[in-house]
PDB file of C-alpha atoms in Angstrom:
ATOM      1  CA  UNK A  65      86.968 106.793 128.145  1.00  0.00           C
ATOM      2  CA  UNK A  66      84.403 104.119 127.249  1.00  0.00           C
ATOM      3  CA  UNK A  67      85.571 100.640 126.365  1.00  0.00           C
ATOM      4  CA  UNK A  68      84.932  99.103 122.996  1.00  0.00           C
ATOM      5  CA  UNK A  69      84.190  95.458 123.464  1.00  0.00           C
ATOM      6  CA  UNK A  70      82.987  93.360 120.536  1.00  0.00           C
ATOM      7  CA  UNK A  71      82.557  89.640 120.848  1.00  0.00           C
ATOM      8  CA  UNK A  72      83.816  87.655 117.866  1.00  0.00           C
ATOM      9  CA  UNK A  73      81.481  85.853 115.474  1.00  0.00           C
ATOM     10  CA  UNK A  74      82.099  83.426 112.620  1.00  0.00           C
ATOM     11  CA  UNK A  75      82.947  86.339 110.318  1.00  0.00           C
ATOM     12  CA  UNK A  76      84.032  89.159 112.646  1.00  0.00           C
ATOM     13  CA  UNK A  77      86.900  89.351 115.155  1.00  0.00           C
ATOM     14  CA  UNK A  78      86.888  89.888 118.901  1.00  0.00           C
ATOM     15  CA  UNK A  79      87.833  93.462 119.684  1.00  0.00           C
ATOM     16  CA  UNK A  80      88.881  94.841 123.058  1.00  0.00           C
ATOM     17  CA  UNK A  81      89.840  98.495 123.351  1.00  0.00           C
ATOM     18  CA  UNK A  82      90.075  99.254 127.039  1.00  0.00           C
ATOM     19  CA  UNK A  83      92.289 102.157 128.111  1.00  0.00           C
ATOM     20  CA  UNK A  84      91.455 101.735 131.814  1.00  0.00           C
ATOM     21  CA  UNK A  85      92.975  98.227 131.840  1.00  0.00           C
ATOM     22  CA  UNK A  86      95.544  99.064 129.168  1.00  0.00           C
ATOM     23  CA  UNK A  87      94.236  96.253 126.959  1.00  0.00           C
ATOM     24  CA  UNK A  88      94.136  96.670 123.189  1.00  0.00           C
ATOM     25  CA  UNK A  89      93.478  93.586 121.093  1.00  0.00           C
ATOM     26  CA  UNK A  90      91.980  92.352 117.835  1.00  0.00           C
ATOM     27  CA  UNK A  91      91.736  88.583 117.462  1.00  0.00           C
ATOM     28  CA  UNK A  92      90.015  85.828 115.508  1.00  0.00           C
ATOM     29  CA  UNK A  93      88.519  85.867 112.044  1.00  0.00           C
ATOM     30  CA  UNK A  94      87.698  88.879 109.960  1.00  0.00           C
ATOM     31  CA  UNK A  95      85.638  88.605 106.776  1.00  0.00           C
ATOM     32  CA  UNK A  96      82.686  90.924 107.376  1.00  0.00           C
ATOM     33  CA  UNK A  97      80.288  91.804 104.569  1.00  0.00           C
ATOM     34  CA  UNK A  98      81.296  95.471 104.814  1.00  0.00           C
ATOM     35  CA  UNK A  99      84.734  95.793 106.375  1.00  0.00           C
ATOM     36  CA  UNK A 100      84.793  99.615 106.256  1.00  0.00           C
ATOM     37  CA  UNK A 101      81.555  99.779 108.229  1.00  0.00           C
ATOM     38  CA  UNK A 102      82.711  97.135 110.700  1.00  0.00           C
ATOM     39  CA  UNK A 103      86.054  98.823 111.513  1.00  0.00           C
ATOM     40  CA  UNK A 104      84.728 102.398 111.668  1.00  0.00           C
ATOM     41  CA  UNK A 105      84.017 102.251 115.455  1.00  0.00           C
ATOM     42  CA  UNK A 106      87.583 100.981 115.999  1.00  0.00           C
ATOM     43  CA  UNK A 107      89.068 103.887 114.019  1.00  0.00           C
ATOM     44  CA  UNK A 108      86.744 106.357 115.794  1.00  0.00           C
ATOM     45  CA  UNK A 109      87.780 104.977 119.197  1.00  0.00           C
ATOM     46  CA  UNK A 110      91.475 105.297 118.325  1.00  0.00           C
ATOM     47  CA  UNK A 111      90.972 108.896 117.156  1.00  0.00           C
ATOM     48  CA  UNK A 112      89.517 109.830 120.536  1.00  0.00           C
ATOM     49  CA  UNK A 113      92.138 107.804 122.418  1.00  0.00           C
ATOM     50  CA  UNK A 114      94.970 109.556 120.533  1.00  0.00           C
ATOM     51  CA  UNK A 115      94.017 112.865 122.157  1.00  0.00           C
ATOM     52  CA  UNK A 116      94.816 111.495 125.601  1.00  0.00           C
ATOM     53  CA  UNK A 117      96.639 108.140 125.361  1.00  0.00           C
ATOM     54  CA  UNK A 118      98.052 105.960 128.136  1.00  0.00           C
ATOM     55  CA  UNK A 119     101.813 106.195 128.838  1.00  0.00           C
ATOM     56  CA  UNK A 120     102.178 102.844 127.066  1.00  0.00           C
ATOM     57  CA  UNK A 121     100.070 101.357 124.257  1.00  0.00           C
ATOM     58  CA  UNK A 122     100.873  97.737 123.419  1.00  0.00           C
ATOM     59  CA  UNK A 123      98.425  96.618 120.758  1.00  0.00           C
ATOM     60  CA  UNK A 124      97.905  92.878 120.210  1.00  0.00           C
ATOM     61  CA  UNK A 125      96.838  91.292 116.927  1.00  0.00           C
ATOM     62  CA  UNK A 126      96.085  87.601 117.170  1.00  0.00           C
ATOM     63  CA  UNK A 127      94.410  86.796 113.892  1.00  0.00           C
ATOM     64  CA  UNK A 128      93.295  83.398 112.758  1.00  0.00           C
ATOM     65  CA  UNK A 129      92.326  84.651 109.318  1.00  0.00           C
ATOM     66  CA  UNK A 130      91.376  87.908 107.585  1.00  0.00           C
ATOM     67  CA  UNK A 131      90.230  88.576 104.036  1.00  0.00           C
ATOM     68  CA  UNK A 132      91.751  91.161 101.695  1.00  0.00           C
ATOM     69  CA  UNK A 133      88.973  93.676 102.353  1.00  0.00           C
ATOM     70  CA  UNK A 134      89.836  93.517 106.077  1.00  0.00           C
ATOM     71  CA  UNK A 135      93.552  93.769 105.358  1.00  0.00           C
ATOM     72  CA  UNK A 136      93.072  97.370 104.196  1.00  0.00           C
ATOM     73  CA  UNK A 137      91.207  98.273 107.367  1.00  0.00           C
ATOM     74  CA  UNK A 138      93.792  96.578 109.584  1.00  0.00           C
ATOM     75  CA  UNK A 139      96.364  98.747 107.828  1.00  0.00           C
ATOM     76  CA  UNK A 140      94.232 101.796 108.719  1.00  0.00           C
ATOM     77  CA  UNK A 141      94.247 100.686 112.373  1.00  0.00           C
ATOM     78  CA  UNK A 142      98.023 100.226 112.239  1.00  0.00           C
ATOM     79  CA  UNK A 143      98.393 103.673 110.653  1.00  0.00           C
ATOM     80  CA  UNK A 144      96.644 105.195 113.666  1.00  0.00           C
ATOM     81  CA  UNK A 145      99.193 103.465 115.899  1.00  0.00           C
ATOM     82  CA  UNK A 146     101.978 104.728 113.652  1.00  0.00           C
ATOM     83  CA  UNK A 147     100.672 108.297 114.093  1.00  0.00           C
ATOM     84  CA  UNK A 148     100.522 107.839 117.856  1.00  0.00           C
ATOM     85  CA  UNK A 149     104.088 106.603 117.856  1.00  0.00           C
ATOM     86  CA  UNK A 150     105.094 109.525 115.624  1.00  0.00           C
ATOM     87  CA  UNK A 151     103.666 111.910 118.220  1.00  0.00           C
ATOM     88  CA  UNK A 152     106.256 110.566 120.655  1.00  0.00           C
ATOM     89  CA  UNK A 153     104.136 108.039 122.560  1.00  0.00           C
ATOM     90  CA  UNK A 154     105.290 104.576 123.621  1.00  0.00           C
ATOM     91  CA  UNK A 155     103.562 102.292 121.113  1.00  0.00           C
ATOM     92  CA  UNK A 156     104.250  98.694 120.213  1.00  0.00           C
ATOM     93  CA  UNK A 157     102.465  96.208 117.946  1.00  0.00           C
ATOM     94  CA  UNK A 158     102.484  92.583 119.082  1.00  0.00           C
ATOM     95  CA  UNK A 159     101.609  90.418 116.094  1.00  0.00           C
ATOM     96  CA  UNK A 160     100.818  86.840 117.115  1.00  0.00           C
ATOM     97  CA  UNK A 161     100.515  84.017 114.580  1.00  0.00           C
ATOM     98  CA  UNK A 162      99.957  80.308 115.064  1.00  0.00           C
ATOM     99  CA  UNK A 163     103.159  78.282 114.836  1.00  0.00           C
ATOM    100  CA  UNK A 164     102.094  76.426 111.697  1.00  0.00           C
ATOM    101  CA  UNK A 165     100.520  79.386 109.928  1.00  0.00           C
ATOM    102  CA  UNK A 166     102.962  80.865 107.400  1.00  0.00           C
ATOM    103  CA  UNK A 167     100.248  83.055 105.843  1.00  0.00           C
ATOM    104  CA  UNK A 168      99.589  85.005 109.063  1.00  0.00           C
ATOM    105  CA  UNK A 169     103.331  85.215 109.643  1.00  0.00           C
ATOM    106  CA  UNK A 170     103.833  86.697 106.143  1.00  0.00           C
ATOM    107  CA  UNK A 171     100.960  89.119 106.715  1.00  0.00           C
ATOM    108  CA  UNK A 172     102.640  90.338 109.908  1.00  0.00           C
ATOM    109  CA  UNK A 173     105.960  90.789 108.123  1.00  0.00           C
ATOM    110  CA  UNK A 174     104.294  92.772 105.360  1.00  0.00           C
ATOM    111  CA  UNK A 175     102.627  95.126 107.817  1.00  0.00           C
ATOM    112  CA  UNK A 176     105.943  95.497 109.616  1.00  0.00           C
ATOM    113  CA  UNK A 177     107.456  96.715 106.315  1.00  0.00           C
ATOM    114  CA  UNK A 178     104.612  99.127 105.624  1.00  0.00           C
ATOM    115  CA  UNK A 179     104.336 100.723 109.053  1.00  0.00           C
ATOM    116  CA  UNK A 180     106.913 102.626 111.070  1.00  0.00           C
ATOM    117  CA  UNK A 181     106.218 101.462 114.578  1.00  0.00           C
ATOM    118  CA  UNK A 182     107.984  99.041 116.968  1.00  0.00           C
ATOM    119  CA  UNK A 183     106.669  95.659 115.840  1.00  0.00           C
ATOM    120  CA  UNK A 184     107.149  92.224 117.391  1.00  0.00           C
ATOM    121  CA  UNK A 185     106.221  88.965 115.678  1.00  0.00           C
ATOM    122  CA  UNK A 186     105.417  86.158 118.094  1.00  0.00           C
ATOM    123  CA  UNK A 187     104.043  82.654 117.780  1.00  0.00           C
ATOM    124  CA  UNK A 188     101.281  81.097 119.808  1.00  0.00           C
ATOM    125  CA  UNK A 189      99.925  77.561 119.974  1.00  0.00           C
ATOM    126  CA  UNK A 190      96.304  76.538 120.310  1.00  0.00           C
TER     127      UNK A 190
ATOM    128  CA  UNK B 237      63.129  67.325  81.039  1.00  0.00           C
ATOM    129  CA  UNK B 238      61.517  65.058  83.590  1.00  0.00           C
ATOM    130  CA  UNK B 239      63.445  64.434  86.740  1.00  0.00           C
ATOM    131  CA  UNK B 240      63.049  60.746  87.294  1.00  0.00           C
ATOM    132  CA  UNK B 241      65.020  58.995  89.990  1.00  0.00           C
ATOM    133  CA  UNK B 242      67.641  57.771  87.532  1.00  0.00           C
ATOM    134  CA  UNK B 243      68.528  61.384  86.573  1.00  0.00           C
ATOM    135  CA  UNK B 244      69.191  62.217  90.199  1.00  0.00           C
ATOM    136  CA  UNK B 245      71.211  59.044  90.731  1.00  0.00           C
ATOM    137  CA  UNK B 246      73.311  59.974  87.687  1.00  0.00           C
ATOM    138  CA  UNK B 247      73.971  63.471  89.053  1.00  0.00           C
ATOM    139  CA  UNK B 248      74.996  61.947  92.386  1.00  0.00           C
ATOM    140  CA  UNK B 249      77.303  59.385  90.707  1.00  0.00           C
ATOM    141  CA  UNK B 250      78.829  62.149  88.647  1.00  0.00           C
ATOM    142  CA  UNK B 251      79.510  64.197  91.780  1.00  0.00           C
ATOM    143  CA  UNK B 252      81.085  61.214  93.516  1.00  0.00           C
ATOM    144  CA  UNK B 253      83.279  60.159  90.597  1.00  0.00           C
ATOM    145  CA  UNK B 254      84.509  63.744  90.155  1.00  0.00           C
ATOM    146  CA  UNK B 255      85.048  64.205  93.911  1.00  0.00           C
ATOM    147  CA  UNK B 256      82.768  67.242  93.981  1.00  0.00           C
ATOM    148  CA  UNK B 257      82.599  68.351  97.615  1.00  0.00           C
ATOM    149  CA  UNK B 258      80.048  71.079  97.043  1.00  0.00           C
ATOM    150  CA  UNK B 259      78.227  72.609  94.104  1.00  0.00           C
ATOM    151  CA  UNK B 260      76.046  75.647  94.740  1.00  0.00           C
ATOM    152  CA  UNK B 261      73.915  77.367  92.128  1.00  0.00           C
ATOM    153  CA  UNK B 262      71.889  80.531  92.655  1.00  0.00           C
ATOM    154  CA  UNK B 263      72.203  84.002  94.126  1.00  0.00           C
ATOM    155  CA  UNK B 264      75.015  84.921  96.540  1.00  0.00           C
ATOM    156  CA  UNK B 265      74.842  86.961  99.734  1.00  0.00           C
ATOM    157  CA  UNK B 266      76.974  87.152 102.873  1.00  0.00           C
ATOM    158  CA  UNK B 267      74.664  84.647 104.598  1.00  0.00           C
ATOM    159  CA  UNK B 268      74.965  82.179 101.755  1.00  0.00           C
ATOM    160  CA  UNK B 269      78.747  82.650 101.685  1.00  0.00           C
ATOM    161  CA  UNK B 270      78.868  81.863 105.418  1.00  0.00           C
ATOM    162  CA  UNK B 271      76.798  78.710 104.874  1.00  0.00           C
ATOM    163  CA  UNK B 272      78.938  77.542 101.952  1.00  0.00           C
ATOM    164  CA  UNK B 273      82.068  78.102 104.066  1.00  0.00           C
ATOM    165  CA  UNK B 274      80.585  76.216 106.991  1.00  0.00           C
ATOM    166  CA  UNK B 275      79.586  73.214 104.843  1.00  0.00           C
ATOM    167  CA  UNK B 276      83.021  73.019 103.276  1.00  0.00           C
ATOM    168  CA  UNK B 277      84.863  73.453 106.564  1.00  0.00           C
ATOM    169  CA  UNK B 278      82.897  70.548 108.005  1.00  0.00           C
ATOM    170  CA  UNK B 279      83.773  68.354 105.023  1.00  0.00           C
ATOM    171  CA  UNK B 280      87.420  69.366 105.274  1.00  0.00           C
ATOM    172  CA  UNK B 281      87.451  68.323 108.937  1.00  0.00           C
ATOM    173  CA  UNK B 282      86.888  64.739 107.735  1.00  0.00           C
ATOM    174  CA  UNK B 283      89.090  64.568 104.675  1.00  0.00           C
ATOM    175  CA  UNK B 284      91.975  66.938 105.378  1.00  0.00           C
ATOM    176  CA  UNK B 285      94.448  66.508 108.208  1.00  0.00           C
ATOM    177  CA  UNK B 286      96.784  69.458 107.639  1.00  0.00           C
ATOM    178  CA  UNK B 287      95.610  72.648 109.337  1.00  0.00           C
ATOM    179  CA  UNK B 288      97.608  74.832 106.961  1.00  0.00           C
ATOM    180  CA  UNK B 289      95.848  73.295 103.937  1.00  0.00           C
ATOM    181  CA  UNK B 290      92.426  73.759 105.533  1.00  0.00           C
ATOM    182  CA  UNK B 291      93.227  77.402 106.170  1.00  0.00           C
ATOM    183  CA  UNK B 292      94.459  77.936 102.641  1.00  0.00           C
ATOM    184  CA  UNK B 293      91.313  76.388 101.152  1.00  0.00           C
ATOM    185  CA  UNK B 294      89.167  78.579 103.430  1.00  0.00           C
ATOM    186  CA  UNK B 295      91.131  81.692 102.443  1.00  0.00           C
ATOM    187  CA  UNK B 296      90.820  81.018  98.700  1.00  0.00           C
ATOM    188  CA  UNK B 297      87.112  80.242  99.022  1.00  0.00           C
ATOM    189  CA  UNK B 298      86.388  83.507 100.859  1.00  0.00           C
ATOM    190  CA  UNK B 299      88.085  85.627  98.209  1.00  0.00           C
ATOM    191  CA  UNK B 300      86.470  83.732  95.323  1.00  0.00           C
ATOM    192  CA  UNK B 301      82.998  83.895  96.891  1.00  0.00           C
ATOM    193  CA  UNK B 302      83.258  87.581  97.793  1.00  0.00           C
ATOM    194  CA  UNK B 303      84.545  88.221  94.283  1.00  0.00           C
ATOM    195  CA  UNK B 304      81.256  86.916  92.848  1.00  0.00           C
ATOM    196  CA  UNK B 305      79.355  89.323  95.130  1.00  0.00           C
ATOM    197  CA  UNK B 306      81.477  92.272  93.996  1.00  0.00           C
ATOM    198  CA  UNK B 307      80.756  91.567  90.332  1.00  0.00           C
ATOM    199  CA  UNK B 308      77.063  91.148  90.959  1.00  0.00           C
ATOM    200  CA  UNK B 309      76.805  94.258  93.171  1.00  0.00           C
ATOM    201  CA  UNK B 310      78.659  96.423  90.675  1.00  0.00           C
ATOM    202  CA  UNK B 311      76.035  95.732  88.062  1.00  0.00           C
ATOM    203  CA  UNK B 312      72.404  96.715  88.404  1.00  0.00           C
ATOM    204  CA  UNK B 313      69.987  94.088  87.252  1.00  0.00           C
ATOM    205  CA  UNK B 314      72.407  91.253  87.965  1.00  0.00           C
ATOM    206  CA  UNK B 315      71.189  90.685  91.529  1.00  0.00           C
ATOM    207  CA  UNK B 316      68.799  87.869  90.628  1.00  0.00           C
ATOM    208  CA  UNK B 317      70.995  86.178  88.100  1.00  0.00           C
ATOM    209  CA  UNK B 318      72.417  82.745  88.520  1.00  0.00           C
ATOM    210  CA  UNK B 319      75.941  82.329  89.764  1.00  0.00           C
ATOM    211  CA  UNK B 320      77.761  79.174  90.785  1.00  0.00           C
ATOM    212  CA  UNK B 321      80.451  77.909  93.109  1.00  0.00           C
ATOM    213  CA  UNK B 322      82.106  74.511  93.105  1.00  0.00           C
ATOM    214  CA  UNK B 323      84.845  72.894  95.143  1.00  0.00           C
ATOM    215  CA  UNK B 324      86.279  69.525  94.162  1.00  0.00           C
ATOM    216  CA  UNK B 325      89.283  67.404  94.982  1.00  0.00           C
ATOM    217  CA  UNK B 326      91.584  66.003  92.315  1.00  0.00           C
ATOM    218  CA  UNK B 327      94.660  63.921  93.125  1.00  0.00           C
ATOM    219  CA  UNK B 328      95.004  65.656  96.463  1.00  0.00           C
ATOM    220  CA  UNK B 329      94.588  69.162  95.031  1.00  0.00           C
ATOM    221  CA  UNK B 330      91.549  71.302  95.739  1.00  0.00           C
ATOM    222  CA  UNK B 331      89.929  72.943  92.728  1.00  0.00           C
ATOM    223  CA  UNK B 332      87.751  76.013  93.318  1.00  0.00           C
ATOM    224  CA  UNK B 333      85.563  77.188  90.430  1.00  0.00           C
ATOM    225  CA  UNK B 334      83.203  80.157  90.371  1.00  0.00           C
ATOM    226  CA  UNK B 335      80.844  81.324  87.660  1.00  0.00           C
ATOM    227  CA  UNK B 336      78.904  84.565  87.387  1.00  0.00           C
ATOM    228  CA  UNK B 337      77.512  86.800  84.652  1.00  0.00           C
ATOM    229  CA  UNK B 338      79.522  89.883  83.715  1.00  0.00           C
ATOM    230  CA  UNK B 339      78.642  92.712  81.371  1.00  0.00           C
ATOM    231  CA  UNK B 340      80.183  92.511  77.901  1.00  0.00           C
ATOM    232  CA  UNK B 341      82.125  95.744  78.501  1.00  0.00           C
ATOM    233  CA  UNK B 342      83.939  94.203  81.482  1.00  0.00           C
ATOM    234  CA  UNK B 343      85.268  91.180  79.620  1.00  0.00           C
ATOM    235  CA  UNK B 344      88.331  92.809  78.103  1.00  0.00           C
ATOM    236  CA  UNK B 345      89.390  94.547  81.338  1.00  0.00           C
ATOM    237  CA  UNK B 346      88.885  91.430  83.422  1.00  0.00           C
ATOM    238  CA  UNK B 347      90.773  89.111  81.103  1.00  0.00           C
ATOM    239  CA  UNK B 348      93.590  91.689  80.931  1.00  0.00           C
ATOM    240  CA  UNK B 349      93.874  91.738  84.736  1.00  0.00           C
ATOM    241  CA  UNK B 350      93.868  87.941  84.951  1.00  0.00           C
ATOM    242  CA  UNK B 351      96.463  87.566  82.189  1.00  0.00           C
ATOM    243  CA  UNK B 352      98.672  90.092  83.964  1.00  0.00           C
ATOM    244  CA  UNK B 353      98.323  88.308  87.319  1.00  0.00           C
ATOM    245  CA  UNK B 354      99.089  84.954  85.641  1.00  0.00           C
ATOM    246  CA  UNK B 355     102.366  86.331  84.300  1.00  0.00           C
ATOM    247  CA  UNK B 356     103.621  87.679  87.622  1.00  0.00           C
ATOM    248  CA  UNK B 357     106.322  85.877  89.577  1.00  0.00           C
ATOM    249  CA  UNK B 358     105.874  85.236  93.299  1.00  0.00           C
ATOM    250  CA  UNK B 359     107.977  88.317  94.104  1.00  0.00           C
ATOM    251  CA  UNK B 360     106.026  90.523  91.699  1.00  0.00           C
ATOM    252  CA  UNK B 361     102.726  89.373  93.183  1.00  0.00           C
ATOM    253  CA  UNK B 362     104.013  90.259  96.622  1.00  0.00           C
ATOM    254  CA  UNK B 363     105.110  93.761  95.677  1.00  0.00           C
ATOM    255  CA  UNK B 364     101.916  94.529  93.706  1.00  0.00           C
ATOM    256  CA  UNK B 365      99.845  93.284  96.649  1.00  0.00           C
ATOM    257  CA  UNK B 366     101.716  95.545  99.055  1.00  0.00           C
ATOM    258  CA  UNK B 367     101.395  98.614  96.855  1.00  0.00           C
ATOM    259  CA  UNK B 368      97.653  97.992  96.308  1.00  0.00           C
ATOM    260  CA  UNK B 369      97.202  97.568 100.041  1.00  0.00           C
ATOM    261  CA  UNK B 370      98.929 100.832 100.760  1.00  0.00           C
ATOM    262  CA  UNK B 371      97.460 102.955  97.974  1.00  0.00           C
ATOM    263  CA  UNK B 372      93.929 101.621  97.966  1.00  0.00           C
ATOM    264  CA  UNK B 373      92.047 100.521  94.867  1.00  0.00           C
ATOM    265  CA  UNK B 374      93.793 100.877  91.574  1.00  0.00           C
ATOM    266  CA  UNK B 375      92.422 101.359  88.079  1.00  0.00           C
ATOM    267  CA  UNK B 376      94.880  98.784  86.788  1.00  0.00           C
ATOM    268  CA  UNK B 377      93.379  95.968  88.827  1.00  0.00           C
ATOM    269  CA  UNK B 378      89.673  96.832  89.004  1.00  0.00           C
ATOM    270  CA  UNK B 379      87.351  96.112  91.920  1.00  0.00           C
ATOM    271  CA  UNK B 380      88.598  92.608  92.546  1.00  0.00           C
ATOM    272  CA  UNK B 381      92.359  93.032  92.058  1.00  0.00           C
ATOM    273  CA  UNK B 382      93.535  92.694  95.638  1.00  0.00           C
ATOM    274  CA  UNK B 383      91.453  89.547  96.183  1.00  0.00           C
ATOM    275  CA  UNK B 384      92.604  87.917  92.947  1.00  0.00           C
ATOM    276  CA  UNK B 385      96.265  88.695  93.682  1.00  0.00           C
ATOM    277  CA  UNK B 386      95.826  87.220  97.159  1.00  0.00           C
ATOM    278  CA  UNK B 387      94.402  84.006  95.649  1.00  0.00           C
ATOM    279  CA  UNK B 388      97.288  83.808  93.167  1.00  0.00           C
ATOM    280  CA  UNK B 389      99.786  84.237  96.007  1.00  0.00           C
ATOM    281  CA  UNK B 390      98.170  81.743  98.336  1.00  0.00           C
ATOM    282  CA  UNK B 391      97.677  79.019  95.717  1.00  0.00           C
ATOM    283  CA  UNK B 392     100.908  79.578  93.790  1.00  0.00           C
ATOM    284  CA  UNK B 393      98.988  78.495  90.690  1.00  0.00           C
ATOM    285  CA  UNK B 394      97.725  80.225  87.545  1.00  0.00           C
ATOM    286  CA  UNK B 395      94.066  81.051  87.003  1.00  0.00           C
ATOM    287  CA  UNK B 396      92.043  79.243  84.374  1.00  0.00           C
ATOM    288  CA  UNK B 397      89.269  81.423  83.051  1.00  0.00           C
ATOM    289  CA  UNK B 398      86.761  81.673  80.255  1.00  0.00           C
ATOM    290  CA  UNK B 399      83.804  83.773  79.171  1.00  0.00           C
ATOM    291  CA  UNK B 400      80.876  81.787  77.779  1.00  0.00           C
ATOM    292  CA  UNK B 401      78.093  83.377  75.743  1.00  0.00           C
ATOM    293  CA  UNK B 402      74.986  84.114  77.803  1.00  0.00           C
ATOM    294  CA  UNK B 403      72.879  86.716  76.001  1.00  0.00           C
ATOM    295  CA  UNK B 404      73.421  89.930  74.052  1.00  0.00           C
ATOM    296  CA  UNK B 405      74.518  91.936  77.134  1.00  0.00           C
ATOM    297  CA  UNK B 406      76.219  89.406  79.396  1.00  0.00           C
ATOM    298  CA  UNK B 407      78.751  86.631  79.353  1.00  0.00           C
ATOM    299  CA  UNK B 408      79.198  83.900  81.920  1.00  0.00           C
ATOM    300  CA  UNK B 409      82.594  84.379  83.567  1.00  0.00           C
ATOM    301  CA  UNK B 410      84.206  81.156  84.809  1.00  0.00           C
ATOM    302  CA  UNK B 411      87.216  81.389  87.089  1.00  0.00           C
ATOM    303  CA  UNK B 412      89.165  78.413  88.347  1.00  0.00           C
ATOM    304  CA  UNK B 413      92.106  78.019  90.683  1.00  0.00           C
ATOM    305  CA  UNK B 414      93.972  75.033  92.093  1.00  0.00           C
ATOM    306  CA  UNK B 415      95.338  74.636  95.611  1.00  0.00           C
ATOM    307  CA  UNK B 416      98.233  72.158  95.530  1.00  0.00           C
ATOM    308  CA  UNK B 417     100.545  71.268  98.343  1.00  0.00           C
TER     309      UNK B 417
END
């Protein structure tokens, strides 16, 4: 299927959804004017992917910052991964946060509580 | 009032003595929000060494600025009205203040939400945030609830707020929060 490749800007994240290379990642900053509109292509892509997923889907989140409007849409993305996992597929969320960023660490822990999917919290340094 | 040079010098002195980093007055849009964020981030680069504090200030600013937009968008005829944003530093704390007109009928609801948020403990804020995130928008917290709860959590401080008389239909809603560390 076609890749979804969006380059990050000052208010939108970098998005790579590439089933051919088994690369699934959202990273950077997310505070778009209309978060529902911005994330719709991501949700659409995941709906199509769910019909015929790879044997393994490891999805990376490496966020620098996201606003509350985006937090709802990120939960929608995670819910899609939860569904995929519920259908018996090998799914894992890799949630990266910067070592000195307790807010992104907390956000990861909160999503981990809300979503039933294998979830790993990892640090990264810049 | 005539704007002679002395008036401008006085405004500048006032800004300096009150450590006002930025004061914006006018309409708000996503482009203006991005510019305000960029200006402040640049200033923070010079005066703030801790990355975590810079991020917190950025976070609180985004929610406060987008909150103004939500109020203005929810109300027809408010698009051209004057809103304001200010960020200042006081004894090491950052003070973020926003001001925007709100319809008289919103005043009671809004002050109720803010009073409720101010009474919550850290744990209560966390659980309300999580349930709002999961269940979508809630009548109890209006259009800006999730953002306001996020600000309360990130700052760990109580909101100051007031509604000043504007005209027969609108009041000027002032919201202030303090980022201490």
